[in-house]
Amino acid sequence: MLALPPAPSWFPGHMAAFAKALPSLLTKAHVVLEVRDARLPLTSVNSHLEASLVEWLNARHKTGGVRERIVVYTKKDLVPSWGEQRLRRALAKHFDHHLHFVAPSSPHSIRALHSSLVSTRNTDTTATLNVLVVGMPNVGKSTLLNSLRAKGTKSSQNEKPLKTSSLPGLTRALSTRLKLSSTHPIYAIDSPGVMIPFLGHGDTGKERGVKFALIAGIKESLYDDETLASYLIWRLWKDRPNRNSPQSTNLQSNGPPPNPDPSKFDSYLVLGALAERIGAISRGGSLDLDRAARYLVRWWRAGGHVKDGYDSHCTTVRSWGLDFEFNEEVPLGPLQRVEADLVGNANGSDDPLQARMDGIVGRFVEELKGTGSGLGISATQLKKREREEKKRVKVEKFKRSVVLPSNRQAP
Ligand SMILES: Nc1nc2c(ncn2[C@@H]2O[C@H](COP(=O)(O)OP(=O)(O)OP(=O)(O)O)[C@@H](O)[C@H]2O)c(=O)[nH]1
Ligand SMILES: [Mg+2]
């Protein structure tokens, strides 16, 4: 691992107050929109809020009425789209949440989420649908509600009742109720982003901290740009996809060896070259590495690596977002159909990327369970799902065995 600074702690009072108030707020909620950042699909799962959310959802059988947890991955425009469906499948093996990938620049994605809310309301006689939005800082909670409101009330896109910011921690208190639809009584409340009080020991905590800082999810002054840029350069170099382009031979020969050694890696060479290219020269005539670092971090945050076509024409990939690292080139092919997965392979996939992503999600879930966060669905629900899955596979196999004889040649 690259040398990184120790993980800081950033858990101001308003976050602690909201986390404490969450169980009582949930009693009035019908839907929780749990917002995560698609660039950090696993790290932005808030283990600190998880126990309250699981308890609230599990109590739905006792209380009756609508209780729905919808996980919303924002910033879908900042990750390559090939990972969406695969992440959806990998998570479905452990959780029964509804999942959406959204971005304000994708009206279709906002429309789909809005329709989900409307149809959730229609399944119940409850007159009003109360939606509570929760998640880590700066993942895009307030932006999402503004977009949903603009969609549902046909108000102007420029009319933004909730303030948003590129810096974390802007929303510090619960918002007033926001009407999300002019035809249905759907109301939402925005909440302050909540960080995890402790980011973890050793390298894990250090890397988690830098990842949050890169997505601007942690107080800006806790990290300097050069640290963030060094980590970013390391990741971009290590995760470089193989491109099927005229320059691919050149790019591949410059690519990382199978197990790159971080101690031999010099991000300052790259920063120097970047400073030269963008003309970042300080007064004395030396290269302004700080400015180059800032430039690089901003470029990445704006999705430069995705929008500039960094991932287009890939035949193999090594990562997806910052949480999925494959440490080798994995062929990127079209996604297999689910039916074929069920019959073909007990683990559910012949797709090498799917298998890698399943493995990473599986390890993540085990780790979180170890922290006692109460993560995910209950053991009984999980067993029930496994039974259903086995039954489905059996039925599929049976169907195939029935169809096969008619295709065989007569002896
Ligand atoms: N590219 C892109 N940017 C987004 C998206 N959603 C939100 N943003 C940007 O992310 C930043 C944070 O958005 P906010 O809505 O303020 O985030 P928040 O979760 O409410 O933040 P806190 O109130 O601090 O917890 C803003 O600069 C938004 O413009 C998205 O889907 N794509
Ligand atoms: Mg906000």
PDB file of C-alpha atoms in Angstrom, residues 176-399:
ATOM      1  CA  THR A 176     -38.746  21.278   6.383  1.00  0.00           C
ATOM      2  CA  ARG A 177     -41.059  18.923   4.473  1.00  0.00           C
ATOM      3  CA  LEU A 178     -40.546  19.140   0.756  1.00  0.00           C
ATOM      4  CA  LYS A 179     -43.400  18.229  -1.588  1.00  0.00           C
ATOM      5  CA  LEU A 180     -42.109  15.824  -4.237  1.00  0.00           C
ATOM      6  CA  SER A 181     -45.240  15.505  -6.340  1.00  0.00           C
ATOM      7  CA  SER A 182     -48.096  17.737  -7.433  1.00  0.00           C
ATOM      8  CA  THR A 183     -50.377  14.740  -8.036  1.00  0.00           C
ATOM      9  CA  HIS A 184     -49.534  12.516  -5.053  1.00  0.00           C
ATOM     10  CA  PRO A 185     -49.039  13.416  -1.385  1.00  0.00           C
ATOM     11  CA  ILE A 186     -45.354  12.523  -1.214  1.00  0.00           C
ATOM     12  CA  TYR A 187     -43.227  14.561   1.168  1.00  0.00           C
ATOM     13  CA  ALA A 188     -39.522  14.301   1.898  1.00  0.00           C
ATOM     14  CA  ILE A 189     -37.202  15.483   4.623  1.00  0.00           C
ATOM     15  CA  ASP A 190     -33.517  16.113   3.969  1.00  0.00           C
ATOM     16  CA  SER A 191     -30.994  15.316   6.680  1.00  0.00           C
ATOM     17  CA  PRO A 192     -27.378  16.176   7.491  1.00  0.00           C
ATOM     18  CA  GLY A 193     -24.747  13.820   6.136  1.00  0.00           C
ATOM     19  CA  VAL A 194     -23.348  11.546   8.834  1.00  0.00           C
ATOM     20  CA  MET A 195     -19.734  10.391   8.793  1.00  0.00           C
ATOM     21  CA  ILE A 196     -18.507   7.222  10.525  1.00  0.00           C
ATOM     22  CA  PRO A 197     -17.036   8.238  13.907  1.00  0.00           C
ATOM     23  CA  PHE A 198     -13.974   5.993  13.474  1.00  0.00           C
ATOM     24  CA  LEU A 199     -12.573   5.211  10.037  1.00  0.00           C
ATOM     25  CA  GLY A 200     -10.645   2.127  11.080  1.00  0.00           C
ATOM     26  CA  HIS A 201      -7.193   0.976  12.159  1.00  0.00           C
ATOM     27  CA  GLY A 202      -4.019   0.829  10.063  1.00  0.00           C
ATOM     28  CA  ASP A 203      -3.919   0.849   6.282  1.00  0.00           C
ATOM     29  CA  THR A 204      -7.652   0.158   5.997  1.00  0.00           C
ATOM     30  CA  GLY A 205      -8.544   3.300   7.954  1.00  0.00           C
ATOM     31  CA  LYS A 206      -5.917   5.352   6.139  1.00  0.00           C
ATOM     32  CA  GLU A 207      -7.184   4.345   2.720  1.00  0.00           C
ATOM     33  CA  ARG A 208     -10.814   4.841   3.725  1.00  0.00           C
ATOM     34  CA  GLY A 209      -9.966   8.398   4.836  1.00  0.00           C
ATOM     35  CA  VAL A 210      -8.245   9.260   1.547  1.00  0.00           C
ATOM     36  CA  LYS A 211     -11.134   7.829  -0.453  1.00  0.00           C
ATOM     37  CA  PHE A 212     -13.618   9.990   1.446  1.00  0.00           C
ATOM     38  CA  ALA A 213     -11.382  13.003   0.951  1.00  0.00           C
ATOM     39  CA  LEU A 214     -11.174  12.321  -2.791  1.00  0.00           C
ATOM     40  CA  ILE A 215     -14.947  12.346  -3.158  1.00  0.00           C
ATOM     41  CA  ALA A 216     -14.976  15.494  -0.959  1.00  0.00           C
ATOM     42  CA  GLY A 217     -16.879  13.576   1.712  1.00  0.00           C
ATOM     43  CA  ILE A 218     -14.711  14.647   4.639  1.00  0.00           C
ATOM     44  CA  LYS A 219     -13.705  18.112   5.879  1.00  0.00           C
ATOM     45  CA  GLU A 220     -11.416  19.566   3.205  1.00  0.00           C
ATOM     46  CA  SER A 221      -8.701  20.902   5.524  1.00  0.00           C
ATOM     47  CA  LEU A 222      -7.945  17.397   6.879  1.00  0.00           C
ATOM     48  CA  TYR A 223      -6.046  16.417   3.713  1.00  0.00           C
ATOM     49  CA  ASP A 224      -3.671  18.289   1.443  1.00  0.00           C
ATOM     50  CA  ASP A 225      -4.049  18.109  -2.312  1.00  0.00           C
ATOM     51  CA  GLU A 226      -0.650  16.479  -2.859  1.00  0.00           C
ATOM     52  CA  THR A 227      -1.622  13.478  -0.697  1.00  0.00           C
ATOM     53  CA  LEU A 228      -4.877  13.085  -2.595  1.00  0.00           C
ATOM     54  CA  ALA A 229      -3.173  13.517  -5.958  1.00  0.00           C
ATOM     55  CA  SER A 230      -0.476  10.928  -5.073  1.00  0.00           C
ATOM     56  CA  TYR A 231      -3.109   8.346  -4.174  1.00  0.00           C
ATOM     57  CA  LEU A 232      -5.079   9.191  -7.296  1.00  0.00           C
ATOM     58  CA  ILE A 233      -2.061   8.867  -9.591  1.00  0.00           C
ATOM     59  CA  TRP A 234      -1.220   5.523  -7.962  1.00  0.00           C
ATOM     60  CA  ARG A 235      -4.754   4.253  -8.504  1.00  0.00           C
ATOM     61  CA  LEU A 236      -5.102   5.597 -12.047  1.00  0.00           C
ATOM     62  CA  TRP A 237      -1.805   3.991 -13.021  1.00  0.00           C
ATOM     63  CA  LYS A 238      -2.468   0.697 -11.258  1.00  0.00           C
ATOM     64  CA  ASP A 239      -6.080   0.488 -12.479  1.00  0.00           C
ATOM     65  CA  ARG A 240      -5.305   1.543 -16.037  1.00  0.00           C
ATOM     66  CA  PRO A 241      -7.687  -0.232 -18.387  1.00  0.00           C
ATOM     67  CA  ASN A 242      -6.462  -1.967 -21.494  1.00  0.00           C
ATOM     68  CA  ARG A 243      -7.687  -0.001 -24.466  1.00  0.00           C
ATOM     69  CA  ASN A 244      -8.443  -1.468 -27.817  1.00  0.00           C
ATOM     70  CA  SER A 245      -7.171   1.582 -29.623  1.00  0.00           C
ATOM     71  CA  PRO A 246      -4.350   2.378 -32.060  1.00  0.00           C
ATOM     72  CA  GLN A 247      -2.186   3.490 -29.121  1.00  0.00           C
ATOM     73  CA  SER A 248      -2.921   0.396 -27.045  1.00  0.00           C
ATOM     74  CA  THR A 249       0.480  -1.244 -27.568  1.00  0.00           C
ATOM     75  CA  ASN A 250       2.205   1.819 -26.272  1.00  0.00           C
ATOM     76  CA  LEU A 251      -0.161   2.132 -23.320  1.00  0.00           C
ATOM     77  CA  GLN A 252       0.103  -1.521 -22.396  1.00  0.00           C
ATOM     78  CA  SER A 253       3.866  -1.534 -22.456  1.00  0.00           C
ATOM     79  CA  ASN A 254       3.764   1.396 -20.010  1.00  0.00           C
ATOM     80  CA  GLY A 255       1.183  -0.299 -17.812  1.00  0.00           C
ATOM     81  CA  PRO A 256       1.878  -1.558 -14.305  1.00  0.00           C
ATOM     82  CA  PRO A 257       3.516  -4.928 -13.647  1.00  0.00           C
ATOM     83  CA  PRO A 258       1.249  -7.584 -12.052  1.00  0.00           C
ATOM     84  CA  ASN A 259       2.234  -6.590  -8.486  1.00  0.00           C
ATOM     85  CA  PRO A 260       3.406  -2.977  -8.602  1.00  0.00           C
ATOM     86  CA  ASP A 261       5.723  -1.944  -5.780  1.00  0.00           C
ATOM     87  CA  PRO A 262       4.449   1.259  -4.125  1.00  0.00           C
ATOM     88  CA  SER A 263       7.890   2.069  -2.702  1.00  0.00           C
ATOM     89  CA  LYS A 264       9.271   2.444  -6.250  1.00  0.00           C
ATOM     90  CA  PHE A 265       6.348   4.541  -7.369  1.00  0.00           C
ATOM     91  CA  ASP A 266       7.018   8.266  -7.760  1.00  0.00           C
ATOM     92  CA  SER A 267       3.869  10.340  -8.150  1.00  0.00           C
ATOM     93  CA  TYR A 268       5.971  13.551  -8.179  1.00  0.00           C
ATOM     94  CA  LEU A 269       7.299  12.701 -11.631  1.00  0.00           C
ATOM     95  CA  VAL A 270       3.719  12.634 -12.900  1.00  0.00           C
ATOM     96  CA  LEU A 271       2.778  15.787 -11.002  1.00  0.00           C
ATOM     97  CA  GLY A 272       5.844  17.550 -12.438  1.00  0.00           C
ATOM     98  CA  ALA A 273       4.896  16.553 -15.974  1.00  0.00           C
ATOM     99  CA  LEU A 274       1.326  17.705 -15.350  1.00  0.00           C
ATOM    100  CA  ALA A 275       2.531  21.045 -13.927  1.00  0.00           C
ATOM    101  CA  GLU A 276       4.555  21.586 -17.097  1.00  0.00           C
ATOM    102  CA  ARG A 277       1.631  20.666 -19.317  1.00  0.00           C
ATOM    103  CA  ILE A 278      -0.852  23.013 -17.656  1.00  0.00           C
ATOM    104  CA  GLY A 279       1.745  25.762 -17.220  1.00  0.00           C
ATOM    105  CA  ALA A 280       1.727  25.625 -13.413  1.00  0.00           C
ATOM    106  CA  ILE A 281       4.923  27.563 -12.731  1.00  0.00           C
ATOM    107  CA  SER A 282       5.517  29.408  -9.469  1.00  0.00           C
ATOM    108  CA  ARG A 283       7.091  32.896  -9.236  1.00  0.00           C
ATOM    109  CA  GLY A 284      10.648  31.636  -8.878  1.00  0.00           C
ATOM    110  CA  GLY A 285      10.236  29.630 -12.089  1.00  0.00           C
ATOM    111  CA  SER A 286       9.921  26.206 -10.440  1.00  0.00           C
ATOM    112  CA  LEU A 287       7.072  23.828 -11.123  1.00  0.00           C
ATOM    113  CA  ASP A 288       4.002  24.440  -8.952  1.00  0.00           C
ATOM    114  CA  LEU A 289       3.218  20.874  -7.857  1.00  0.00           C
ATOM    115  CA  ASP A 290       0.526  22.012  -5.467  1.00  0.00           C
ATOM    116  CA  ARG A 291      -1.424  23.624  -8.277  1.00  0.00           C
ATOM    117  CA  ALA A 292      -0.964  20.562 -10.451  1.00  0.00           C
ATOM    118  CA  ALA A 293      -2.248  18.376  -7.587  1.00  0.00           C
ATOM    119  CA  ARG A 294      -5.312  20.580  -7.178  1.00  0.00           C
ATOM    120  CA  TYR A 295      -5.940  20.485 -10.909  1.00  0.00           C
ATOM    121  CA  LEU A 296      -5.747  16.672 -10.989  1.00  0.00           C
ATOM    122  CA  VAL A 297      -8.084  16.165  -8.021  1.00  0.00           C
ATOM    123  CA  ARG A 298     -10.641  18.561  -9.517  1.00  0.00           C
ATOM    124  CA  TRP A 299     -10.396  16.824 -12.886  1.00  0.00           C
ATOM    125  CA  TRP A 300     -11.079  13.466 -11.256  1.00  0.00           C
ATOM    126  CA  ARG A 301     -13.941  14.800  -9.100  1.00  0.00           C
ATOM    127  CA  ALA A 302     -15.582  16.205 -12.210  1.00  0.00           C
ATOM    128  CA  GLY A 303     -15.399  12.722 -13.744  1.00  0.00           C
ATOM    129  CA  GLY A 304     -12.564  13.583 -16.127  1.00  0.00           C
ATOM    130  CA  HIS A 305     -11.366   9.968 -16.297  1.00  0.00           C
ATOM    131  CA  VAL A 306     -14.850   8.803 -17.346  1.00  0.00           C
ATOM    132  CA  LYS A 307     -15.889  11.763 -19.473  1.00  0.00           C
ATOM    133  CA  ASP A 308     -12.587  12.048 -21.348  1.00  0.00           C
ATOM    134  CA  GLY A 309     -13.145   8.537 -22.634  1.00  0.00           C
ATOM    135  CA  TYR A 310     -10.492   6.998 -20.388  1.00  0.00           C
ATOM    136  CA  ASP A 311     -12.610   3.859 -20.203  1.00  0.00           C
ATOM    137  CA  SER A 312     -13.982   3.790 -23.715  1.00  0.00           C
ATOM    138  CA  HIS A 313     -12.938   0.956 -26.000  1.00  0.00           C
ATOM    139  CA  CYS A 314     -11.749  -1.110 -23.008  1.00  0.00           C
ATOM    140  CA  THR A 315     -11.297  -4.786 -23.628  1.00  0.00           C
ATOM    141  CA  THR A 316     -10.139  -5.435 -20.084  1.00  0.00           C
ATOM    142  CA  VAL A 317     -10.499  -3.477 -16.863  1.00  0.00           C
ATOM    143  CA  ARG A 318      -8.826  -3.470 -13.457  1.00  0.00           C
ATOM    144  CA  SER A 319     -11.233  -1.493 -11.282  1.00  0.00           C
ATOM    145  CA  TRP A 320     -14.632   0.111 -10.926  1.00  0.00           C
ATOM    146  CA  GLY A 321     -14.883   3.259  -8.838  1.00  0.00           C
ATOM    147  CA  LEU A 322     -12.459   3.348  -5.933  1.00  0.00           C
ATOM    148  CA  ASP A 323     -13.803   0.294  -4.091  1.00  0.00           C
ATOM    149  CA  PHE A 324     -13.492  -2.391  -6.736  1.00  0.00           C
ATOM    150  CA  GLU A 325      -9.866  -3.266  -7.457  1.00  0.00           C
ATOM    151  CA  PHE A 326      -9.244  -6.474  -9.378  1.00  0.00           C
ATOM    152  CA  ASN A 327      -5.419  -6.311  -9.284  1.00  0.00           C
ATOM    153  CA  GLU A 328      -5.291  -7.905 -12.721  1.00  0.00           C
ATOM    154  CA  GLU A 329      -6.833  -7.359 -16.112  1.00  0.00           C
ATOM    155  CA  VAL A 330     -10.341  -8.778 -16.276  1.00  0.00           C
ATOM    156  CA  PRO A 331     -12.021  -9.155 -19.678  1.00  0.00           C
ATOM    157  CA  LEU A 332     -14.902  -6.733 -20.122  1.00  0.00           C
ATOM    158  CA  GLY A 333     -17.611  -8.438 -22.111  1.00  0.00           C
ATOM    159  CA  PRO A 334     -21.367  -8.051 -22.351  1.00  0.00           C
ATOM    160  CA  LEU A 335     -23.207  -9.084 -19.216  1.00  0.00           C
ATOM    161  CA  GLN A 336     -24.676 -12.610 -19.228  1.00  0.00           C
ATOM    162  CA  ARG A 337     -28.415 -13.020 -18.819  1.00  0.00           C
ATOM    163  CA  VAL A 338     -29.588 -13.995 -15.352  1.00  0.00           C
ATOM    164  CA  GLU A 339     -31.361 -17.177 -16.538  1.00  0.00           C
ATOM    165  CA  ALA A 340     -28.136 -18.452 -18.019  1.00  0.00           C
ATOM    166  CA  ASP A 341     -26.349 -17.690 -14.751  1.00  0.00           C
ATOM    167  CA  LEU A 342     -28.776 -19.696 -12.678  1.00  0.00           C
ATOM    168  CA  VAL A 343     -28.512 -22.779 -14.805  1.00  0.00           C
ATOM    169  CA  GLY A 344     -24.906 -22.515 -15.781  1.00  0.00           C
ATOM    170  CA  ASN A 345     -23.150 -21.859 -12.529  1.00  0.00           C
ATOM    171  CA  ALA A 346     -24.034 -22.410  -8.885  1.00  0.00           C
ATOM    172  CA  ASN A 347     -22.421 -19.088  -7.948  1.00  0.00           C
ATOM    173  CA  GLY A 348     -24.689 -17.343 -10.373  1.00  0.00           C
ATOM    174  CA  SER A 349     -22.290 -16.146 -13.034  1.00  0.00           C
ATOM    175  CA  ASP A 350     -19.973 -17.062 -15.881  1.00  0.00           C
ATOM    176  CA  ASP A 351     -19.044 -13.429 -16.183  1.00  0.00           C
ATOM    177  CA  PRO A 352     -15.505 -12.954 -14.819  1.00  0.00           C
ATOM    178  CA  LEU A 353     -16.198  -9.378 -13.749  1.00  0.00           C
ATOM    179  CA  GLN A 354     -19.356 -10.410 -11.969  1.00  0.00           C
ATOM    180  CA  ALA A 355     -17.441 -13.104 -10.122  1.00  0.00           C
ATOM    181  CA  ARG A 356     -14.774 -10.562  -9.019  1.00  0.00           C
ATOM    182  CA  MET A 357     -17.385  -8.058  -7.899  1.00  0.00           C
ATOM    183  CA  ASP A 358     -19.345 -10.762  -6.061  1.00  0.00           C
ATOM    184  CA  GLY A 359     -16.160 -11.729  -4.209  1.00  0.00           C
ATOM    185  CA  ILE A 360     -15.360  -8.155  -3.158  1.00  0.00           C
ATOM    186  CA  VAL A 361     -18.940  -7.502  -1.999  1.00  0.00           C
ATOM    187  CA  GLY A 362     -18.972 -10.830  -0.117  1.00  0.00           C
ATOM    188  CA  ARG A 363     -15.784  -9.929   1.771  1.00  0.00           C
ATOM    189  CA  PHE A 364     -17.116  -6.460   2.511  1.00  0.00           C
ATOM    190  CA  VAL A 365     -20.346  -7.872   3.956  1.00  0.00           C
ATOM    191  CA  GLU A 366     -18.406 -10.312   6.153  1.00  0.00           C
ATOM    192  CA  GLU A 367     -16.205  -7.486   7.450  1.00  0.00           C
ATOM    193  CA  LEU A 368     -19.192  -5.320   8.278  1.00  0.00           C
ATOM    194  CA  LYS A 369     -20.998  -8.151   9.996  1.00  0.00           C
ATOM    195  CA  GLY A 370     -17.869  -8.532  12.119  1.00  0.00           C
ATOM    196  CA  THR A 371     -18.229  -4.925  13.259  1.00  0.00           C
ATOM    197  CA  GLY A 372     -21.658  -5.777  14.708  1.00  0.00           C
ATOM    198  CA  SER A 373     -23.326  -3.030  12.687  1.00  0.00           C
ATOM    199  CA  GLY A 374     -26.445  -5.174  12.287  1.00  0.00           C
ATOM    200  CA  LEU A 375     -25.887  -4.948   8.555  1.00  0.00           C
ATOM    201  CA  GLY A 376     -28.296  -6.376   6.050  1.00  0.00           C
ATOM    202  CA  ILE A 377     -31.207  -8.712   6.203  1.00  0.00           C
ATOM    203  CA  SER A 378     -31.818 -11.041   9.104  1.00  0.00           C
ATOM    204  CA  ALA A 379     -30.455 -14.606   9.207  1.00  0.00           C
ATOM    205  CA  THR A 380     -33.990 -15.997   8.808  1.00  0.00           C
ATOM    206  CA  GLN A 381     -34.626 -13.864   5.734  1.00  0.00           C
ATOM    207  CA  LEU A 382     -31.278 -14.899   4.294  1.00  0.00           C
ATOM    208  CA  LYS A 383     -32.010 -18.609   4.815  1.00  0.00           C
ATOM    209  CA  LYS A 384     -35.426 -18.157   3.245  1.00  0.00           C
ATOM    210  CA  ARG A 385     -33.831 -16.506   0.233  1.00  0.00           C
ATOM    211  CA  GLU A 386     -31.227 -19.258  -0.109  1.00  0.00           C
ATOM    212  CA  ARG A 387     -34.013 -21.861  -0.039  1.00  0.00           C
ATOM    213  CA  GLU A 388     -35.928 -19.975  -2.738  1.00  0.00           C
ATOM    214  CA  GLU A 389     -32.790 -19.641  -4.860  1.00  0.00           C
ATOM    215  CA  LYS A 390     -32.073 -23.387  -4.616  1.00  0.00           C
ATOM    216  CA  LYS A 391     -35.656 -24.131  -5.552  1.00  0.00           C
ATOM    217  CA  ARG A 392     -35.401 -21.867  -8.590  1.00  0.00           C
ATOM    218  CA  VAL A 393     -32.199 -23.535  -9.763  1.00  0.00           C
ATOM    219  CA  LYS A 394     -33.841 -26.949  -9.370  1.00  0.00           C
ATOM    220  CA  VAL A 395     -36.864 -25.842 -11.366  1.00  0.00           C
ATOM    221  CA  GLU A 396     -34.620 -24.472 -14.128  1.00  0.00           C
ATOM    222  CA  LYS A 397     -32.680 -27.737 -14.267  1.00  0.00           C
ATOM    223  CA  PHE A 398     -35.875 -29.712 -14.349  1.00  0.00           C
ATOM    224  CA  LYS A 399     -37.239 -27.585 -17.191  1.00  0.00           C
TER     225      LYS A 399
END
